[in-house]
């Protein structure tokens, strides 16, 4: 179903891992407190954090069920290990930045190991929940300073922030996956972009990356599930976008995309679907933009018609030719409900 083959079966545990399971002992309780402080600091008044948590839990459970049907299963232990990575990584960065003594210890270790580092990075990056790609920056810094981090978390007061032997390789793979999403999410974070015709293609790029990861048999099972949850979230955005036809119209009217984009990106599986989309675009043009001139779609407009500007004439002739020659069976009454669905 998901293209996953030859994946080793791991015992599936149906019990959901809760925060109390992740932070089970006294040391881990400190992680929970730090994580809670960070969330409260960046809490928004619109309830976005609560909404995000609900969406995440719903998609995670569905992703676990879907991948279970594909033969990819995760145990409660694996789930707990994966969910414990970011509290430790983000918690240590917060300690280094907030406590002078720990910050000085890290600086000493950084100076002692400078010959083993490639680059001039000086400190761990803090995780900021409201900032784009903050998770990747925080995780990358943790891996970059892995030797110093292991030395620092070797002392008793910071042992709660020490990644386990299973968490280190998992964190490395997770950073690799997040790096694949870095460029498209950077574009989404800019105020000037993306333009409307680029929004859906950029979302498609992110979805394709996540889908490839979810089908990669070489990664850990928990990465499979997480990537599939990302695919499910992107599909929710597609459903929202279909409620606003301007996204699809803008793609069709873009010179570098047009209907060809839908064919090569899997948004249409039959010629008739593209034909309906084309008919819908023409109907929208006729209803909202076309000058009050009777236009017969079966016959190209004549240049002698004085009420139609040359630019409008060119567009209408092109659309007329596309309908009558390439899609002669396209229903003339197609409407918004004919938009291609994923």
CSV table of C-alpha atoms in Angstrom, one decimal:
chain,number,residue,atom,x,y,z
A,1,UNK,CA,0.0,0.0,0.0
A,2,UNK,CA,2.7,2.5,0.9
A,3,UNK,CA,5.5,0.9,-1.1
A,4,UNK,CA,7.2,-0.5,2.0
A,5,UNK,CA,8.8,-4.0,1.5
A,6,UNK,CA,11.2,-6.2,3.4
A,7,UNK,CA,10.7,-4.2,6.6
A,8,UNK,CA,11.5,-6.1,9.8
A,9,UNK,CA,8.5,-6.7,12.0
A,10,UNK,CA,8.6,-5.1,15.4
A,11,UNK,CA,6.1,-5.9,18.1
A,12,UNK,CA,3.3,-3.4,18.1
A,13,UNK,CA,2.1,-2.0,21.3
A,14,UNK,CA,-1.3,-0.3,21.2
A,15,UNK,CA,-0.9,1.8,24.3
A,16,UNK,CA,-0.3,5.4,23.6
A,17,UNK,CA,2.8,6.9,25.0
A,18,UNK,CA,1.9,9.9,27.2
A,19,UNK,CA,4.1,12.7,28.6
A,20,UNK,CA,4.2,10.9,32.0
A,21,UNK,CA,5.6,7.8,30.3
A,22,UNK,CA,8.4,9.9,28.6
A,23,UNK,CA,9.3,11.7,31.8
A,24,UNK,CA,9.1,8.8,34.2
A,25,UNK,CA,11.8,9.4,36.7
A,26,UNK,CA,13.0,12.4,38.8
A,27,UNK,CA,15.7,13.4,36.3
A,28,UNK,CA,13.3,13.4,33.4
A,29,UNK,CA,10.8,15.5,35.4
A,30,UNK,CA,13.2,18.4,35.0
A,31,UNK,CA,13.0,18.0,31.3
A,32,UNK,CA,9.2,18.1,31.4
A,33,UNK,CA,9.4,21.3,33.5
A,34,UNK,CA,11.8,23.0,31.0
A,35,UNK,CA,9.7,21.9,28.1
A,36,UNK,CA,6.6,23.3,29.7
A,37,UNK,CA,8.3,26.6,30.5
A,38,UNK,CA,9.4,27.0,26.8
A,39,UNK,CA,5.9,26.3,25.6
A,40,UNK,CA,4.3,28.8,28.0
A,41,UNK,CA,6.9,31.5,27.0
A,42,UNK,CA,5.8,31.2,23.3
A,43,UNK,CA,2.1,30.6,24.0
A,44,UNK,CA,-0.2,32.4,21.7
A,45,UNK,CA,-3.5,34.0,22.6
A,46,UNK,CA,-5.3,32.3,19.7
A,47,UNK,CA,-4.9,28.8,21.0
A,48,UNK,CA,-2.7,27.7,18.1
A,49,UNK,CA,-0.4,25.6,20.3
A,50,UNK,CA,-3.4,23.7,21.6
A,51,UNK,CA,-4.8,23.2,18.1
A,52,UNK,CA,-1.4,22.0,16.9
A,53,UNK,CA,-1.2,19.5,19.7
A,54,UNK,CA,-4.6,18.1,18.9
A,55,UNK,CA,-3.8,17.8,15.2
A,56,UNK,CA,-0.4,16.1,15.9
A,57,UNK,CA,-2.0,13.5,18.2
A,58,UNK,CA,-4.7,12.7,15.8
A,59,UNK,CA,-2.4,12.3,12.8
A,60,UNK,CA,0.2,10.4,14.8
A,61,UNK,CA,-2.4,7.8,15.8
A,62,UNK,CA,-3.7,7.5,12.2
A,63,UNK,CA,-0.1,7.2,10.9
A,64,UNK,CA,0.6,4.4,13.3
A,65,UNK,CA,-2.5,2.5,12.2
A,66,UNK,CA,-1.8,3.1,8.5
A,67,UNK,CA,1.9,2.0,8.7
A,68,UNK,CA,0.9,-1.0,10.8
A,69,UNK,CA,-1.2,-2.2,7.8
A,70,UNK,CA,1.9,-1.8,5.7
A,71,UNK,CA,4.0,-4.0,8.0
A,72,UNK,CA,5.8,-1.1,9.7
A,73,UNK,CA,5.3,-1.3,13.5
A,74,UNK,CA,6.9,0.5,16.4
A,75,UNK,CA,7.1,-0.6,20.0
A,76,UNK,CA,6.2,1.6,23.0
A,77,UNK,CA,10.0,1.7,23.8
A,78,UNK,CA,10.8,3.0,20.4
A,79,UNK,CA,8.1,5.6,20.6
A,80,UNK,CA,9.3,6.8,24.0
A,81,UNK,CA,12.9,7.0,22.8
A,82,UNK,CA,11.9,9.1,19.8
A,83,UNK,CA,9.6,11.4,21.7
A,84,UNK,CA,12.4,12.0,24.3
A,85,UNK,CA,15.0,13.4,21.8
A,86,UNK,CA,13.9,17.0,21.5
A,87,UNK,CA,13.2,17.6,25.2
A,88,UNK,CA,16.8,16.5,25.9
A,89,UNK,CA,18.3,18.5,23.0
A,90,UNK,CA,16.3,21.6,23.6
A,91,UNK,CA,16.6,21.3,27.4
A,92,UNK,CA,20.4,21.2,27.3
A,93,UNK,CA,20.6,24.2,25.0
A,94,UNK,CA,18.4,26.2,27.4
A,95,UNK,CA,20.6,25.2,30.4
A,96,UNK,CA,23.8,26.3,28.5
A,97,UNK,CA,22.2,29.7,27.6
A,98,UNK,CA,20.4,30.4,30.9
A,99,UNK,CA,22.9,29.2,33.5
A,100,UNK,CA,26.3,31.0,33.6
A,101,UNK,CA,28.3,28.1,35.2
A,102,UNK,CA,27.1,25.6,32.6
A,103,UNK,CA,27.6,28.0,29.8
A,104,UNK,CA,31.2,28.6,31.0
A,105,UNK,CA,31.8,24.8,31.2
A,106,UNK,CA,30.5,24.4,27.6
A,107,UNK,CA,32.8,27.2,26.4
A,108,UNK,CA,35.8,25.5,28.1
A,109,UNK,CA,35.0,22.2,26.4
A,110,UNK,CA,34.4,24.1,23.1
A,111,UNK,CA,37.9,25.6,23.3
A,112,UNK,CA,39.5,22.3,24.2
A,113,UNK,CA,38.0,20.5,21.2
A,114,UNK,CA,38.3,23.3,18.6
A,115,UNK,CA,40.8,21.4,16.5
A,116,UNK,CA,38.2,18.6,16.0
A,117,UNK,CA,35.4,21.0,14.8
A,118,UNK,CA,34.9,22.1,11.3
A,119,UNK,CA,33.6,25.6,11.3
A,120,UNK,CA,33.4,28.5,13.7
A,121,UNK,CA,30.1,27.7,15.4
A,122,UNK,CA,30.4,28.8,19.1
A,123,UNK,CA,27.2,27.7,20.9
A,124,UNK,CA,24.2,25.5,20.9
A,125,UNK,CA,21.1,26.8,19.2
A,126,UNK,CA,17.9,27.2,21.2
A,127,UNK,CA,14.7,25.7,20.1
A,128,UNK,CA,12.0,28.4,19.5
A,129,UNK,CA,8.6,26.8,18.8
A,130,UNK,CA,7.4,29.8,16.9
A,131,UNK,CA,10.4,30.1,14.6
A,132,UNK,CA,10.7,28.3,11.2
A,133,UNK,CA,13.2,25.4,11.1
A,134,UNK,CA,14.1,26.0,14.8
A,135,UNK,CA,14.0,22.3,15.5
A,136,UNK,CA,16.6,21.6,12.7
A,137,UNK,CA,18.9,24.3,14.0
A,138,UNK,CA,18.7,23.0,17.5
A,139,UNK,CA,19.3,19.4,16.5
A,140,UNK,CA,22.1,20.2,14.1
A,141,UNK,CA,24.0,22.2,16.8
A,142,UNK,CA,23.6,19.3,19.2
A,143,UNK,CA,25.1,16.9,16.7
A,144,UNK,CA,27.8,19.3,15.7
A,145,UNK,CA,29.0,19.6,19.3
A,146,UNK,CA,28.3,15.9,20.1
A,147,UNK,CA,31.7,15.3,21.7
A,148,UNK,CA,31.3,18.4,24.0
A,149,UNK,CA,27.7,17.5,24.7
A,150,UNK,CA,28.6,14.0,25.8
A,151,UNK,CA,31.3,15.4,28.1
A,152,UNK,CA,28.9,18.0,29.5
A,153,UNK,CA,26.1,15.5,30.1
A,154,UNK,CA,28.4,13.1,31.7
A,155,UNK,CA,28.2,15.0,35.0
A,156,UNK,CA,25.4,14.0,37.4
A,157,UNK,CA,23.5,17.3,37.4
A,158,UNK,CA,23.0,17.1,33.6
A,159,UNK,CA,22.7,13.3,33.0
A,160,UNK,CA,19.0,13.8,32.3
A,161,UNK,CA,19.9,15.5,29.1
A,162,UNK,CA,22.2,12.7,27.8
A,163,UNK,CA,20.9,11.0,24.7
A,164,UNK,CA,20.9,7.2,24.9
A,165,UNK,CA,22.8,4.9,22.5
A,166,UNK,CA,19.6,4.4,20.5
A,167,UNK,CA,18.7,8.1,20.5
A,168,UNK,CA,22.0,9.3,18.9
A,169,UNK,CA,21.6,7.5,15.6
A,170,UNK,CA,17.9,8.3,15.5
A,171,UNK,CA,18.7,12.0,16.0
A,172,UNK,CA,21.1,11.9,13.2
A,173,UNK,CA,18.6,10.5,10.8
A,174,UNK,CA,16.0,12.9,12.0
A,175,UNK,CA,18.3,15.8,11.3
A,176,UNK,CA,18.9,14.5,7.7
A,177,UNK,CA,15.1,14.3,7.1
A,178,UNK,CA,14.5,17.8,8.5
A,179,UNK,CA,17.3,19.2,6.3
A,180,UNK,CA,15.5,18.0,3.2
A,181,UNK,CA,12.6,20.3,4.2
A,182,UNK,CA,14.8,23.2,5.1
A,183,UNK,CA,14.7,25.0,1.7
A,184,UNK,CA,11.0,24.9,1.0
A,185,UNK,CA,10.0,25.9,4.5
A,186,UNK,CA,12.4,28.8,4.3
A,187,UNK,CA,10.5,30.1,1.3
A,188,UNK,CA,7.2,29.7,3.2
A,189,UNK,CA,8.6,31.8,6.0
A,190,UNK,CA,9.3,34.9,3.9
A,191,UNK,CA,6.8,37.7,3.8
A,192,UNK,CA,7.1,38.2,0.0
A,193,UNK,CA,6.7,34.6,-1.0
A,194,UNK,CA,5.4,32.3,-2.1
A,195,UNK,CA,3.3,33.7,-4.8
A,196,UNK,CA,-0.1,32.1,-5.1
A,197,UNK,CA,0.9,29.9,-8.2
A,198,UNK,CA,3.9,28.6,-6.2
A,199,UNK,CA,2.0,27.6,-3.0
A,200,UNK,CA,0.7,24.3,-4.1
A,201,UNK,CA,3.9,23.2,-6.0
A,202,UNK,CA,5.9,24.0,-2.8
A,203,UNK,CA,3.5,22.0,-0.7
A,204,UNK,CA,3.8,19.2,-3.3
A,205,UNK,CA,7.6,19.2,-2.9
A,206,UNK,CA,7.4,18.8,0.8
A,207,UNK,CA,4.8,16.0,0.5
A,208,UNK,CA,7.0,14.2,-2.0
A,209,UNK,CA,10.0,14.4,0.3
A,210,UNK,CA,8.0,13.0,3.2
A,211,UNK,CA,6.4,10.3,1.1
A,212,UNK,CA,9.9,9.1,-0.1
A,213,UNK,CA,11.1,9.0,3.5
A,214,UNK,CA,8.0,7.0,4.6
A,215,UNK,CA,8.7,4.5,1.8
A,216,UNK,CA,12.4,4.2,2.6
A,217,UNK,CA,13.1,0.8,4.1
A,218,UNK,CA,16.5,1.8,5.4
A,219,UNK,CA,15.3,4.2,8.1
A,220,UNK,CA,13.9,3.3,11.5
A,221,UNK,CA,10.3,2.4,11.8
A,222,UNK,CA,9.5,5.4,13.9
A,223,UNK,CA,10.8,7.6,11.1
A,224,UNK,CA,8.5,5.8,8.7
A,225,UNK,CA,5.5,6.7,10.9
A,226,UNK,CA,6.6,10.3,11.5
A,227,UNK,CA,7.1,10.9,7.8
A,228,UNK,CA,3.7,9.4,7.0
A,229,UNK,CA,2.1,11.6,9.5
A,230,UNK,CA,3.6,14.6,7.7
A,231,UNK,CA,2.1,13.3,4.4
A,232,UNK,CA,-1.3,13.1,6.1
A,233,UNK,CA,-1.0,16.7,7.3
A,234,UNK,CA,-0.1,17.9,3.8
A,235,UNK,CA,-3.2,16.2,2.4
A,236,UNK,CA,-5.3,18.2,4.9
A,237,UNK,CA,-3.9,21.4,3.4
A,238,UNK,CA,-4.8,20.2,-0.1
A,239,UNK,CA,-8.4,19.7,1.0
A,240,UNK,CA,-8.4,23.3,2.3
A,241,UNK,CA,-6.9,24.7,-0.9
A,242,UNK,CA,-9.6,23.0,-3.0
A,243,UNK,CA,-12.1,25.3,-1.3
A,244,UNK,CA,-10.4,28.3,-2.9
A,245,UNK,CA,-10.2,27.9,-6.7
A,246,UNK,CA,-7.7,30.7,-7.1
A,247,UNK,CA,-4.9,28.3,-6.3
A,248,UNK,CA,-5.8,26.0,-9.2
A,249,UNK,CA,-6.6,28.9,-11.6
A,250,UNK,CA,-3.3,30.6,-10.9
A,251,UNK,CA,-1.4,27.3,-11.7
A,252,UNK,CA,-3.2,26.8,-15.0
A,253,UNK,CA,-2.6,30.5,-16.0
A,254,UNK,CA,1.1,30.4,-15.1
A,255,UNK,CA,3.2,30.2,-18.3
A,256,UNK,CA,5.7,27.9,-16.7
A,257,UNK,CA,3.1,25.5,-15.3
A,258,UNK,CA,-0.2,25.4,-17.0
A,259,UNK,CA,-2.1,22.0,-17.2
A,260,UNK,CA,1.1,20.2,-17.7
A,261,UNK,CA,2.0,20.7,-14.0
A,262,UNK,CA,-1.1,18.7,-13.0
A,263,UNK,CA,-0.1,15.8,-15.3
A,264,UNK,CA,3.5,15.4,-14.0
A,265,UNK,CA,2.6,15.9,-10.4
A,266,UNK,CA,-0.1,13.3,-10.1
A,267,UNK,CA,-3.0,15.7,-9.6
A,268,UNK,CA,-4.9,14.1,-12.4
A,269,UNK,CA,-5.1,10.5,-13.5
A,270,UNK,CA,-7.4,10.7,-16.5
A,271,UNK,CA,-7.6,13.1,-19.4
A,272,UNK,CA,-11.2,13.9,-18.6
A,273,UNK,CA,-10.2,15.3,-15.2
A,274,UNK,CA,-7.9,17.8,-16.9
A,275,UNK,CA,-10.6,18.6,-19.4
A,276,UNK,CA,-13.0,19.5,-16.6
A,277,UNK,CA,-10.4,21.6,-14.9
A,278,UNK,CA,-9.8,23.5,-18.2
A,279,UNK,CA,-13.6,23.9,-18.7
A,280,UNK,CA,-13.8,25.3,-15.2
A,281,UNK,CA,-11.1,27.8,-15.9
A,282,UNK,CA,-12.8,29.0,-19.0
A,283,UNK,CA,-16.1,29.3,-17.2
A,284,UNK,CA,-14.5,31.4,-14.5
A,285,UNK,CA,-13.0,33.6,-17.1
A,286,UNK,CA,-16.2,34.0,-18.9
A,287,UNK,CA,-18.2,34.8,-15.8
A,288,UNK,CA,-15.8,37.2,-14.1
A,289,UNK,CA,-13.4,38.7,-16.6
A,290,UNK,CA,-14.6,38.3,-20.2
A,291,UNK,CA,-15.9,41.5,-21.8
A,292,UNK,CA,-19.7,41.4,-22.5
A,293,UNK,CA,-19.3,39.9,-26.0
A,294,UNK,CA,-20.9,36.6,-27.1
A,295,UNK,CA,-18.2,34.1,-27.5
A,296,UNK,CA,-18.6,30.7,-29.3
A,297,UNK,CA,-16.1,28.3,-27.9
A,298,UNK,CA,-16.3,26.0,-30.9
A,299,UNK,CA,-15.0,28.7,-33.3
A,300,UNK,CA,-11.9,30.8,-32.8
A,301,UNK,CA,-12.6,34.5,-32.4
A,302,UNK,CA,-12.0,36.7,-35.4
A,303,UNK,CA,-9.6,39.6,-35.1
A,304,UNK,CA,-12.2,41.9,-36.8
A,305,UNK,CA,-14.4,41.9,-33.6
A,306,UNK,CA,-13.8,45.5,-32.3
A,307,UNK,CA,-15.1,45.0,-28.8
A,308,UNK,CA,-12.4,42.5,-27.8
A,309,UNK,CA,-8.9,43.7,-27.1
A,310,UNK,CA,-6.0,41.9,-28.8
A,311,UNK,CA,-4.8,40.5,-25.5
A,312,UNK,CA,-8.2,39.2,-24.5
A,313,UNK,CA,-8.6,37.9,-28.1
A,314,UNK,CA,-5.4,35.9,-27.8
A,315,UNK,CA,-6.3,34.4,-24.5
A,316,UNK,CA,-9.8,33.4,-25.6
A,317,UNK,CA,-8.5,31.9,-28.8
A,318,UNK,CA,-5.9,29.9,-27.0
A,319,UNK,CA,-8.5,28.5,-24.5
A,320,UNK,CA,-11.0,27.8,-27.3
A,321,UNK,CA,-8.4,25.9,-29.2
A,322,UNK,CA,-7.4,23.9,-26.1
A,323,UNK,CA,-11.0,22.9,-25.4
A,324,UNK,CA,-12.1,22.1,-29.0
A,325,UNK,CA,-8.9,20.3,-30.2
A,326,UNK,CA,-7.3,18.6,-27.2
A,327,UNK,CA,-10.4,17.9,-25.1
A,328,UNK,CA,-13.4,17.6,-27.5
A,329,UNK,CA,-15.4,15.5,-24.9
A,330,UNK,CA,-15.0,18.0,-22.1
A,331,UNK,CA,-18.5,18.7,-20.5
A,332,UNK,CA,-19.4,22.4,-21.1
A,333,UNK,CA,-21.2,22.6,-17.8
A,334,UNK,CA,-18.3,21.6,-15.5
A,335,UNK,CA,-18.0,23.6,-12.4
A,336,UNK,CA,-16.0,24.0,-9.2
A,337,UNK,CA,-16.9,20.4,-8.1
A,338,UNK,CA,-14.8,19.1,-11.0
A,339,UNK,CA,-11.6,20.3,-9.4
A,340,UNK,CA,-9.0,17.5,-9.3
A,341,UNK,CA,-8.9,15.8,-5.9
A,342,UNK,CA,-5.9,14.0,-4.5
